[in-house]
Structures are given as C-alpha cells and as structure tokens.
Amino acid sequence: MSSYVTRKTPGNTDWFVADRFGMFIHWGLYSMPARHEWIKTREKISEEKYDKYFKYFNPDMFDAKEWARQAKNAGMKYAVLTTKHHEGFCMFDSKFTDYKCTNTPCGRDLVREYVDAFRAEGIRIGFYYSLIDWHHPEFPIDQIHPRRDDPDAYEKSKDRDMKKYAQYMRDQVTELLTNYGKIDILWFDFSYKKDPKFPDWMKGKGKDEWEAEKLIATARALQPEIIIDNRTEIEQDLWTPEQYQPQKWITHPETGEKVVWEACQTFSGSWGYHRDESTWKSPEMLIQMLINTVSIGGNLLMNVGPTSRGYFDKRAEEALKVYGEWMKYNSRSIYNCTMAEPEFKAPFGCRLTQSNCGKRLYIHLFDYPFKFLELPGFAGKVDYAQFLHDGSELLFREKTPGHFSEGQSSSDDLLVITLPEVKPNVVVPVIELFLK
Ligand code: GLC
C-alpha cells in the first residue's frame, strides 16, 4: 500500500485520486469573439455590444454525446463544465436569470445535455461556477470588472448589493445541485485581493463577499460527498494550481500535510476557444504534463474550449487523440497510481509512478536512454520487467552493469535493464516493474 496520507477533507476524494485525469470545458458566449474568455473585461466591451453574442448564440453543431466520446477515448474519467463563467451567462435553464442559453437562438439547456451524455459514458460530472459575474446588476464594479474605467463607474456601482448577489449564487447552486442528479465536483472561481492602484471603493472579493460559508453549506446539504475547490477562500477538498507545472506534491501552507490537488492546464494559452492563439502544446509536452502530475501525487484537469458552433476544433481533437493513443496502452501507470515510495529514485530523464497497492512501479522514459537503464537501489526488489505498451519482456541483471564499463564500479544494489536501441513508437515509453 502507498504510504502517503493526505490531509482530511469534507468531501469524498477516494474516486478522484484514483481517476487522476479529467476534462475541463470552458464554453460560453466568449466562444463567439474567440479571443479569450476574459474578452469582455480585457476589451472593456459595453453591455450593448456584448449583447450581440447573446442575440446570436447558436451552437447548432453541439453534440454532447460526441464530446463525451472524445473525453472517454482520451482516457478522461471526469469532466468539469463552465455552467457560468465570469461573463455571467448561464449555460443552464436557471429560474433566477434571463441571461441564459435557453433565451438565445440556442434554446437548449446545455448543462442538461452535457450531464446526460457524460454520465452515460461513465464519466463523473463536475460543474464550474464563477463567483465573479460581469453581468449581474448587483455585482459591484471592481478592478477586474469591464466597467472599471467608465467615468460613471462609481455611480453605477454604489447601490449594488453584494448580499443579493450572494443569494443569487446560493439559488443557482441549489438549482445546479438539485436538478441534474449526482454531481461529483463543484469548482468555484475565484477570490482576489484589492488592487491598490484602483480607487478605494473598488474592493477585492473573497469569502465574506461570497458568503462562502453559507454557499458551501448549501452545496453540502444537497450533495454531501461533493468535491469543492478552495477558491472561495475557504479550504475544502481541492487545491488547484493553474497553468504551471508543480515540482513537488502540494502541501498545506500551515501544517505541511500533503493535500489533494489538481493542476488545471490548457492545450494553448486560453481557456475559452481562441481562434488565433497558436501556442499549442506538443504531444510530448501533453503526455509529460500528465505523467509529471501523477508522479507527484496530483490530478490533471486538461481544458478544451469548444467553438461557438459547439464542436471541438481540429487542434483540440488532435490533442485529445494524443492522450487517447497514449492512454490506450499506458493508462495503467496513471489510474490508481501515485508518487513512488521514497525508496525508489527516478533515474536521469525519467519519472516514476507507483500503483496504490504498491506492487507495480512505472518508469516513464522522457529521455530514451541508449541500451541500458541503470537503476541504483533497485536490486533485489524486482521480480519481472516489461514495456507497458506491448507487454514485452525487458531483461535485466543485478549487481553489475553487465557492459564494458571502465571507471564505473558495479554496486550491490544496482539493477540494469537492457533496452532496444530503437525507441518504441510511443510518445513516452513506460517500463512496468513487478515488484517482489
Ligand atoms: C482563472 C481564470 C479563468 C479560468 C480559470 C481556470 O481563474 O479566471 O478564466 O476559468 O482560471 O482555472
């Protein structure tokens, strides 16, 4: 059994840390301008102008079953969809607003279709819900709000009542957690401090403004086991490093305990569909990000930004296929796996994962070595070795390098695996060790 223990959380994360790999989906009106999901505030777009997107939103090619199939083929076990992003537009048929997909030419409850299709594929269901709302009339203007630089910003904002907005969030979370069956994850986004560069009356927003305690209590009363992230500013189940690769298991800043964490990443720089963004990650990087994350005890939530017509564009499809192709043969080193026990040190250019039961160790060859992989400290511990992708035996010897190795003394704990000179046709080949 893995010796790692993580800090206790209120929800049920057992399935989560076994499943390891999920799909984030950022979809909303911002898919139409296709210039990043923060477009409304980045370009300080007026309500009237932004209403054009509402007027014409019509994802006529949306097929949730097709999305679910692609997620499943990629090896993703859970998904998190933006039910509402910062722009405030609701992708579900909420009673508490008119600003929702059912009032656009789309006319469908998109959240409902997502839930039904993904659940049918056996994929767990998550909802992203933005705490920030750049449309709601009671949401006070602040440093990141699209109206921040309007000459009459103060006039517009001064009578806004955050309490009403907090109630609105509770009402919508109640709808989301009542009308769609069992929901596994609730992903709130996000809290921020005041920026001193802006006028004093523009406040930051955090747990007090969101009334986060009540909001979380509302959610837990409806779905006690649900996993909730920490971005309300109240610690719950999930730590969510974003758009960078953590180098070690995330630990609690006060107690130092290991925590349950999930890195969220994009295929290219944007979360929402971005037509002209060109920093798409290479197949190697995509696979390495997944391995890197699991090798230090985390999950990967990889994002897709569907087009406004409702499909995954070619680049996203290709990236998903990269995962699918690799996961088809190598998922055993990901599911039910975690950081290797400290007794096993990763050799140069490699990453390790280990099955939760402790019996299998996986060596991911980021740098494919020439002919021999030397593993100090492994002698006496390995019963059998094979490539994971094709189950072909890998011969090894112990205590001696087994090759003409001037200047390199053999040592008692050394194990050396012989590898074919030609790298197998796998983005990252994996060696599976059956431990004694
Ligand atoms: C950020 C961004 C946002 C994105 C999220 C995903 O907080 O505001 O656009 O949804 O990260 O983690």
PDB file of C-alpha atoms in Angstrom, residues 152-382:
ATOM      1  CA  ASP A 152     -19.548  56.941 -14.011  1.00  0.00           C
ATOM      2  CA  ALA A 153     -18.342  53.619 -12.595  1.00  0.00           C
ATOM      3  CA  TYR A 154     -18.884  54.760  -9.012  1.00  0.00           C
ATOM      4  CA  GLU A 155     -22.400  55.993  -9.762  1.00  0.00           C
ATOM      5  CA  LYS A 156     -23.224  52.720 -11.450  1.00  0.00           C
ATOM      6  CA  SER A 157     -21.808  50.624  -8.656  1.00  0.00           C
ATOM      7  CA  LYS A 158     -22.627  52.419  -5.441  1.00  0.00           C
ATOM      8  CA  ASP A 159     -26.077  50.962  -4.868  1.00  0.00           C
ATOM      9  CA  ARG A 160     -25.210  47.430  -5.862  1.00  0.00           C
ATOM     10  CA  ASP A 161     -25.907  44.967  -3.096  1.00  0.00           C
ATOM     11  CA  MET A 162     -23.464  42.107  -2.783  1.00  0.00           C
ATOM     12  CA  LYS A 163     -25.841  40.332  -0.409  1.00  0.00           C
ATOM     13  CA  LYS A 164     -28.393  39.997  -3.175  1.00  0.00           C
ATOM     14  CA  TYR A 165     -25.736  38.612  -5.455  1.00  0.00           C
ATOM     15  CA  ALA A 166     -24.618  36.119  -2.798  1.00  0.00           C
ATOM     16  CA  GLN A 167     -28.223  34.951  -2.510  1.00  0.00           C
ATOM     17  CA  TYR A 168     -28.368  34.611  -6.305  1.00  0.00           C
ATOM     18  CA  MET A 169     -25.350  32.317  -6.189  1.00  0.00           C
ATOM     19  CA  ARG A 170     -26.940  30.167  -3.495  1.00  0.00           C
ATOM     20  CA  ASP A 171     -30.107  29.945  -5.541  1.00  0.00           C
ATOM     21  CA  GLN A 172     -28.246  28.890  -8.645  1.00  0.00           C
ATOM     22  CA  VAL A 173     -26.038  26.418  -6.844  1.00  0.00           C
ATOM     23  CA  THR A 174     -29.228  24.958  -5.393  1.00  0.00           C
ATOM     24  CA  GLU A 175     -30.630  24.573  -8.904  1.00  0.00           C
ATOM     25  CA  LEU A 176     -27.442  23.019 -10.214  1.00  0.00           C
ATOM     26  CA  LEU A 177     -27.195  20.553  -7.362  1.00  0.00           C
ATOM     27  CA  THR A 178     -30.889  19.670  -7.348  1.00  0.00           C
ATOM     28  CA  ASN A 179     -31.920  19.367 -10.973  1.00  0.00           C
ATOM     29  CA  TYR A 180     -29.132  17.305 -12.509  1.00  0.00           C
ATOM     30  CA  GLY A 181     -28.737  14.224 -10.301  1.00  0.00           C
ATOM     31  CA  LYS A 182     -25.498  13.340  -8.561  1.00  0.00           C
ATOM     32  CA  ILE A 183     -22.779  15.928  -9.075  1.00  0.00           C
ATOM     33  CA  ASP A 184     -19.241  14.975  -8.150  1.00  0.00           C
ATOM     34  CA  ILE A 185     -17.350  18.272  -8.275  1.00  0.00           C
ATOM     35  CA  LEU A 186     -18.207  21.918  -7.715  1.00  0.00           C
ATOM     36  CA  TRP A 187     -15.479  24.208  -8.962  1.00  0.00           C
ATOM     37  CA  PHE A 188     -15.853  27.809  -7.742  1.00  0.00           C
ATOM     38  CA  ASP A 189     -13.728  30.536  -9.325  1.00  0.00           C
ATOM     39  CA  PHE A 190     -12.247  32.813  -7.781  1.00  0.00           C
ATOM     40  CA  SER A 191     -11.299  35.235  -4.951  1.00  0.00           C
ATOM     41  CA  TYR A 192      -8.948  38.186  -5.190  1.00  0.00           C
ATOM     42  CA  LYS A 193      -7.457  40.948  -3.061  1.00  0.00           C
ATOM     43  CA  LYS A 194      -7.988  44.618  -3.642  1.00  0.00           C
ATOM     44  CA  ASP A 195      -5.604  46.202  -6.099  1.00  0.00           C
ATOM     45  CA  PRO A 196      -4.302  49.447  -4.525  1.00  0.00           C
ATOM     46  CA  LYS A 197      -3.887  51.002  -7.972  1.00  0.00           C
ATOM     47  CA  PHE A 198      -7.663  51.336  -8.182  1.00  0.00           C
ATOM     48  CA  PRO A 199      -9.966  53.710  -6.266  1.00  0.00           C
ATOM     49  CA  ASP A 200     -10.660  52.813  -2.642  1.00  0.00           C
ATOM     50  CA  TRP A 201     -14.286  51.978  -3.214  1.00  0.00           C
ATOM     51  CA  MET A 202     -13.320  49.136  -5.535  1.00  0.00           C
ATOM     52  CA  LYS A 203     -12.926  46.189  -3.216  1.00  0.00           C
ATOM     53  CA  GLY A 204     -11.369  42.783  -3.604  1.00  0.00           C
ATOM     54  CA  LYS A 205     -13.717  39.856  -3.162  1.00  0.00           C
ATOM     55  CA  GLY A 206     -13.362  36.816  -1.010  1.00  0.00           C
ATOM     56  CA  LYS A 207     -15.150  34.530   1.404  1.00  0.00           C
ATOM     57  CA  ASP A 208     -17.025  37.315   3.190  1.00  0.00           C
ATOM     58  CA  GLU A 209     -18.380  38.836  -0.006  1.00  0.00           C
ATOM     59  CA  TRP A 210     -19.366  35.461  -1.470  1.00  0.00           C
ATOM     60  CA  GLU A 211     -20.837  34.456   1.910  1.00  0.00           C
ATOM     61  CA  ALA A 212     -18.816  31.374   1.175  1.00  0.00           C
ATOM     62  CA  GLU A 213     -19.659  29.578   4.374  1.00  0.00           C
ATOM     63  CA  LYS A 214     -23.355  29.642   3.547  1.00  0.00           C
ATOM     64  CA  LEU A 215     -22.694  28.888  -0.093  1.00  0.00           C
ATOM     65  CA  ILE A 216     -20.692  25.785   0.795  1.00  0.00           C
ATOM     66  CA  ALA A 217     -23.263  24.713   3.402  1.00  0.00           C
ATOM     67  CA  THR A 218     -25.940  24.988   0.711  1.00  0.00           C
ATOM     68  CA  ALA A 219     -23.929  22.745  -1.585  1.00  0.00           C
ATOM     69  CA  ARG A 220     -23.045  20.182   1.095  1.00  0.00           C
ATOM     70  CA  ALA A 221     -26.638  19.912   2.286  1.00  0.00           C
ATOM     71  CA  LEU A 222     -27.650  18.869  -1.234  1.00  0.00           C
ATOM     72  CA  GLN A 223     -24.640  16.755  -2.164  1.00  0.00           C
ATOM     73  CA  PRO A 224     -22.693  15.817   0.956  1.00  0.00           C
ATOM     74  CA  GLU A 225     -19.896  13.930  -0.825  1.00  0.00           C
ATOM     75  CA  ILE A 226     -19.238  16.545  -3.480  1.00  0.00           C
ATOM     76  CA  ILE A 227     -15.661  17.736  -4.030  1.00  0.00           C
ATOM     77  CA  ILE A 228     -15.356  21.520  -3.707  1.00  0.00           C
ATOM     78  CA  ASP A 229     -12.263  23.545  -4.577  1.00  0.00           C
ATOM     79  CA  ASN A 230     -10.612  26.170  -2.379  1.00  0.00           C
ATOM     80  CA  ARG A 231     -11.143  29.263  -4.494  1.00  0.00           C
ATOM     81  CA  THR A 232     -13.965  30.671  -2.381  1.00  0.00           C
ATOM     82  CA  GLU A 233     -11.140  31.325   0.112  1.00  0.00           C
ATOM     83  CA  ILE A 234     -12.439  28.608   2.419  1.00  0.00           C
ATOM     84  CA  GLU A 235     -10.466  25.399   2.397  1.00  0.00           C
ATOM     85  CA  GLN A 236     -12.497  22.417   1.252  1.00  0.00           C
ATOM     86  CA  ASP A 237     -11.265  19.398  -0.696  1.00  0.00           C
ATOM     87  CA  LEU A 238      -9.213  20.586  -3.582  1.00  0.00           C
ATOM     88  CA  TRP A 239      -6.111  22.692  -4.230  1.00  0.00           C
ATOM     89  CA  THR A 240      -5.937  23.938  -7.773  1.00  0.00           C
ATOM     90  CA  PRO A 241      -2.557  25.111  -9.135  1.00  0.00           C
ATOM     91  CA  GLU A 242      -3.175  26.622 -12.560  1.00  0.00           C
ATOM     92  CA  GLN A 243      -1.120  26.900 -15.764  1.00  0.00           C
ATOM     93  CA  TYR A 244       2.233  25.846 -14.329  1.00  0.00           C
ATOM     94  CA  GLN A 245       3.841  22.516 -13.552  1.00  0.00           C
ATOM     95  CA  PRO A 246       4.237  21.952  -9.811  1.00  0.00           C
ATOM     96  CA  GLN A 247       7.577  20.319  -8.987  1.00  0.00           C
ATOM     97  CA  LYS A 248       6.513  18.511  -5.828  1.00  0.00           C
ATOM     98  CA  TRP A 249       3.391  17.310  -4.060  1.00  0.00           C
ATOM     99  CA  ILE A 250       1.387  20.341  -2.943  1.00  0.00           C
ATOM    100  CA  THR A 251       1.444  20.687   0.834  1.00  0.00           C
ATOM    101  CA  HIS A 252      -0.672  22.639   3.267  1.00  0.00           C
ATOM    102  CA  PRO A 253       0.984  26.015   3.946  1.00  0.00           C
ATOM    103  CA  GLU A 254       0.477  25.754   7.706  1.00  0.00           C
ATOM    104  CA  THR A 255       0.641  22.087   8.605  1.00  0.00           C
ATOM    105  CA  GLY A 256       2.879  20.829   5.799  1.00  0.00           C
ATOM    106  CA  GLU A 257       0.499  17.905   5.207  1.00  0.00           C
ATOM    107  CA  LYS A 258       0.152  16.602   1.668  1.00  0.00           C
ATOM    108  CA  VAL A 259      -3.142  17.738   0.143  1.00  0.00           C
ATOM    109  CA  VAL A 260      -5.449  16.540  -2.633  1.00  0.00           C
ATOM    110  CA  TRP A 261      -4.590  18.639  -5.658  1.00  0.00           C
ATOM    111  CA  GLU A 262      -5.402  19.040  -9.280  1.00  0.00           C
ATOM    112  CA  ALA A 263      -3.396  21.018 -11.827  1.00  0.00           C
ATOM    113  CA  CYS A 264      -5.566  22.673 -14.461  1.00  0.00           C
ATOM    114  CA  GLN A 265      -3.944  23.256 -17.828  1.00  0.00           C
ATOM    115  CA  THR A 266      -4.760  24.351 -21.352  1.00  0.00           C
ATOM    116  CA  PHE A 267      -3.862  22.969 -24.777  1.00  0.00           C
ATOM    117  CA  SER A 268      -2.927  26.516 -25.741  1.00  0.00           C
ATOM    118  CA  GLY A 269      -2.874  29.678 -23.655  1.00  0.00           C
ATOM    119  CA  SER A 270      -6.608  30.360 -23.480  1.00  0.00           C
ATOM    120  CA  TRP A 271      -9.428  28.534 -21.671  1.00  0.00           C
ATOM    121  CA  GLY A 272     -12.193  29.702 -23.958  1.00  0.00           C
ATOM    122  CA  TYR A 273     -11.970  28.982 -27.688  1.00  0.00           C
ATOM    123  CA  HIS A 274      -9.297  31.257 -29.147  1.00  0.00           C
ATOM    124  CA  ARG A 275      -9.146  31.156 -32.890  1.00  0.00           C
ATOM    125  CA  ASP A 276      -5.813  32.930 -33.376  1.00  0.00           C
ATOM    126  CA  GLU A 277      -3.918  31.570 -30.390  1.00  0.00           C
ATOM    127  CA  SER A 278      -1.026  29.461 -31.641  1.00  0.00           C
ATOM    128  CA  THR A 279       0.881  28.241 -28.603  1.00  0.00           C
ATOM    129  CA  TRP A 280      -0.478  24.708 -28.818  1.00  0.00           C
ATOM    130  CA  LYS A 281       1.474  22.212 -26.771  1.00  0.00           C
ATOM    131  CA  SER A 282       3.387  19.382 -28.453  1.00  0.00           C
ATOM    132  CA  PRO A 283       2.346  15.738 -27.997  1.00  0.00           C
ATOM    133  CA  GLU A 284       5.432  15.172 -25.819  1.00  0.00           C
ATOM    134  CA  MET A 285       4.525  18.053 -23.553  1.00  0.00           C
ATOM    135  CA  LEU A 286       0.900  16.959 -23.246  1.00  0.00           C
ATOM    136  CA  ILE A 287       1.835  13.448 -22.163  1.00  0.00           C
ATOM    137  CA  GLN A 288       4.662  14.626 -19.945  1.00  0.00           C
ATOM    138  CA  MET A 289       2.335  17.020 -18.110  1.00  0.00           C
ATOM    139  CA  LEU A 290       0.030  14.169 -17.183  1.00  0.00           C
ATOM    140  CA  ILE A 291       2.895  11.969 -16.026  1.00  0.00           C
ATOM    141  CA  ASN A 292       4.651  14.787 -14.170  1.00  0.00           C
ATOM    142  CA  THR A 293       1.457  15.499 -12.275  1.00  0.00           C
ATOM    143  CA  VAL A 294       0.682  11.936 -11.228  1.00  0.00           C
ATOM    144  CA  SER A 295       4.355  11.351 -10.361  1.00  0.00           C
ATOM    145  CA  ILE A 296       3.941  13.873  -7.550  1.00  0.00           C
ATOM    146  CA  GLY A 297       0.523  12.754  -6.386  1.00  0.00           C
ATOM    147  CA  GLY A 298      -1.741  15.111  -8.354  1.00  0.00           C
ATOM    148  CA  ASN A 299      -4.586  15.044 -10.878  1.00  0.00           C
ATOM    149  CA  LEU A 300      -4.631  16.715 -14.260  1.00  0.00           C
ATOM    150  CA  LEU A 301      -7.675  18.641 -15.464  1.00  0.00           C
ATOM    151  CA  MET A 302      -6.986  19.380 -19.123  1.00  0.00           C
ATOM    152  CA  ASN A 303      -9.064  22.042 -20.811  1.00  0.00           C
ATOM    153  CA  VAL A 304     -10.942  22.118 -24.097  1.00  0.00           C
ATOM    154  CA  GLY A 305     -12.500  25.356 -25.365  1.00  0.00           C
ATOM    155  CA  PRO A 306     -15.261  24.351 -27.798  1.00  0.00           C
ATOM    156  CA  THR A 307     -16.200  26.599 -30.718  1.00  0.00           C
ATOM    157  CA  SER A 308     -19.380  28.667 -30.631  1.00  0.00           C
ATOM    158  CA  ARG A 309     -20.962  26.204 -33.040  1.00  0.00           C
ATOM    159  CA  GLY A 310     -20.483  23.584 -30.396  1.00  0.00           C
ATOM    160  CA  TYR A 311     -17.717  21.303 -31.566  1.00  0.00           C
ATOM    161  CA  PHE A 312     -14.065  20.756 -30.594  1.00  0.00           C
ATOM    162  CA  ASP A 313     -11.903  22.282 -33.297  1.00  0.00           C
ATOM    163  CA  LYS A 314      -9.323  20.164 -35.130  1.00  0.00           C
ATOM    164  CA  ARG A 315      -6.426  21.234 -32.933  1.00  0.00           C
ATOM    165  CA  ALA A 316      -8.271  20.214 -29.788  1.00  0.00           C
ATOM    166  CA  GLU A 317      -9.344  16.944 -31.368  1.00  0.00           C
ATOM    167  CA  GLU A 318      -5.751  16.186 -32.286  1.00  0.00           C
ATOM    168  CA  ALA A 319      -4.560  16.926 -28.767  1.00  0.00           C
ATOM    169  CA  LEU A 320      -7.245  14.661 -27.308  1.00  0.00           C
ATOM    170  CA  LYS A 321      -6.178  11.935 -29.696  1.00  0.00           C
ATOM    171  CA  VAL A 322      -2.605  12.245 -28.444  1.00  0.00           C
ATOM    172  CA  TYR A 323      -3.891  11.399 -24.970  1.00  0.00           C
ATOM    173  CA  GLY A 324      -6.148   8.680 -26.316  1.00  0.00           C
ATOM    174  CA  GLU A 325      -3.392   6.948 -28.228  1.00  0.00           C
ATOM    175  CA  TRP A 326      -1.040   7.004 -25.265  1.00  0.00           C
ATOM    176  CA  MET A 327      -3.641   6.148 -22.623  1.00  0.00           C
ATOM    177  CA  LYS A 328      -4.965   3.217 -24.605  1.00  0.00           C
ATOM    178  CA  TYR A 329      -1.726   1.356 -23.898  1.00  0.00           C
ATOM    179  CA  ASN A 330      -0.310   3.110 -20.847  1.00  0.00           C
ATOM    180  CA  SER A 331      -3.170   4.142 -18.575  1.00  0.00           C
ATOM    181  CA  ARG A 332      -2.123   1.510 -16.031  1.00  0.00           C
ATOM    182  CA  SER A 333       0.691   3.843 -14.976  1.00  0.00           C
ATOM    183  CA  ILE A 334      -1.836   6.648 -14.359  1.00  0.00           C
ATOM    184  CA  TYR A 335      -5.095   5.273 -12.922  1.00  0.00           C
ATOM    185  CA  ASN A 336      -4.817   4.141  -9.315  1.00  0.00           C
ATOM    186  CA  CYS A 337      -1.250   5.385  -9.252  1.00  0.00           C
ATOM    187  CA  THR A 338       0.586   7.974  -7.235  1.00  0.00           C
ATOM    188  CA  MET A 339       4.073   9.199  -6.359  1.00  0.00           C
ATOM    189  CA  ALA A 340       6.554   6.329  -5.990  1.00  0.00           C
ATOM    190  CA  GLU A 341       7.707   5.411  -2.498  1.00  0.00           C
ATOM    191  CA  PRO A 342      10.818   7.339  -1.421  1.00  0.00           C
ATOM    192  CA  GLU A 343      13.000   4.209  -1.612  1.00  0.00           C
ATOM    193  CA  PHE A 344      12.754   4.441  -5.427  1.00  0.00           C
ATOM    194  CA  LYS A 345      14.694   7.274  -7.010  1.00  0.00           C
ATOM    195  CA  ALA A 346      13.912   8.275 -10.571  1.00  0.00           C
ATOM    196  CA  PRO A 347      16.960   7.818 -12.828  1.00  0.00           C
ATOM    197  CA  PHE A 348      18.078  10.660 -15.101  1.00  0.00           C
ATOM    198  CA  GLY A 349      15.403  11.741 -17.601  1.00  0.00           C
ATOM    199  CA  CYS A 350      12.697   9.549 -16.065  1.00  0.00           C
ATOM    200  CA  ARG A 351       9.570   9.942 -13.922  1.00  0.00           C
ATOM    201  CA  LEU A 352       8.158   7.323 -11.602  1.00  0.00           C
ATOM    202  CA  THR A 353       4.660   6.423 -10.548  1.00  0.00           C
ATOM    203  CA  GLN A 354       3.598   3.519  -8.383  1.00  0.00           C
ATOM    204  CA  SER A 355       0.315   1.681  -8.084  1.00  0.00           C
ATOM    205  CA  ASN A 356      -1.637   2.402  -4.916  1.00  0.00           C
ATOM    206  CA  CYS A 357      -1.325  -1.254  -3.944  1.00  0.00           C
ATOM    207  CA  GLY A 358       2.440  -0.789  -4.091  1.00  0.00           C
ATOM    208  CA  LYS A 359       3.094  -3.796  -6.331  1.00  0.00           C
ATOM    209  CA  ARG A 360       3.874  -2.113  -9.640  1.00  0.00           C
ATOM    210  CA  LEU A 361       6.379   0.593 -10.343  1.00  0.00           C
ATOM    211  CA  TYR A 362       6.309   2.559 -13.589  1.00  0.00           C
ATOM    212  CA  ILE A 363       9.342   4.201 -15.140  1.00  0.00           C
ATOM    213  CA  HIS A 364       8.425   6.812 -17.756  1.00  0.00           C
ATOM    214  CA  LEU A 365      11.281   7.383 -20.190  1.00  0.00           C
ATOM    215  CA  PHE A 366      11.207  11.093 -21.048  1.00  0.00           C
ATOM    216  CA  ASP A 367      14.778  10.764 -22.353  1.00  0.00           C
ATOM    217  CA  TYR A 368      15.152   7.440 -24.100  1.00  0.00           C
ATOM    218  CA  PRO A 369      18.488   6.030 -22.909  1.00  0.00           C
ATOM    219  CA  PHE A 370      20.957   4.214 -25.083  1.00  0.00           C
ATOM    220  CA  LYS A 371      20.625   0.480 -24.493  1.00  0.00           C
ATOM    221  CA  PHE A 372      20.914   0.377 -20.700  1.00  0.00           C
ATOM    222  CA  LEU A 373      18.842   1.893 -17.939  1.00  0.00           C
ATOM    223  CA  GLU A 374      20.762   1.845 -14.689  1.00  0.00           C
ATOM    224  CA  LEU A 375      18.739   1.767 -11.517  1.00  0.00           C
ATOM    225  CA  PRO A 376      20.758   2.110  -8.333  1.00  0.00           C
ATOM    226  CA  GLY A 377      18.858   0.903  -5.293  1.00  0.00           C
ATOM    227  CA  PHE A 378      16.578  -1.444  -7.252  1.00  0.00           C
ATOM    228  CA  ALA A 379      18.499  -4.738  -6.952  1.00  0.00           C
ATOM    229  CA  GLY A 380      16.574  -7.474  -5.162  1.00  0.00           C
ATOM    230  CA  LYS A 381      13.256  -5.666  -5.486  1.00  0.00           C
ATOM    231  CA  VAL A 382      12.112  -6.527  -8.988  1.00  0.00           C
TER     232      VAL A 382
END
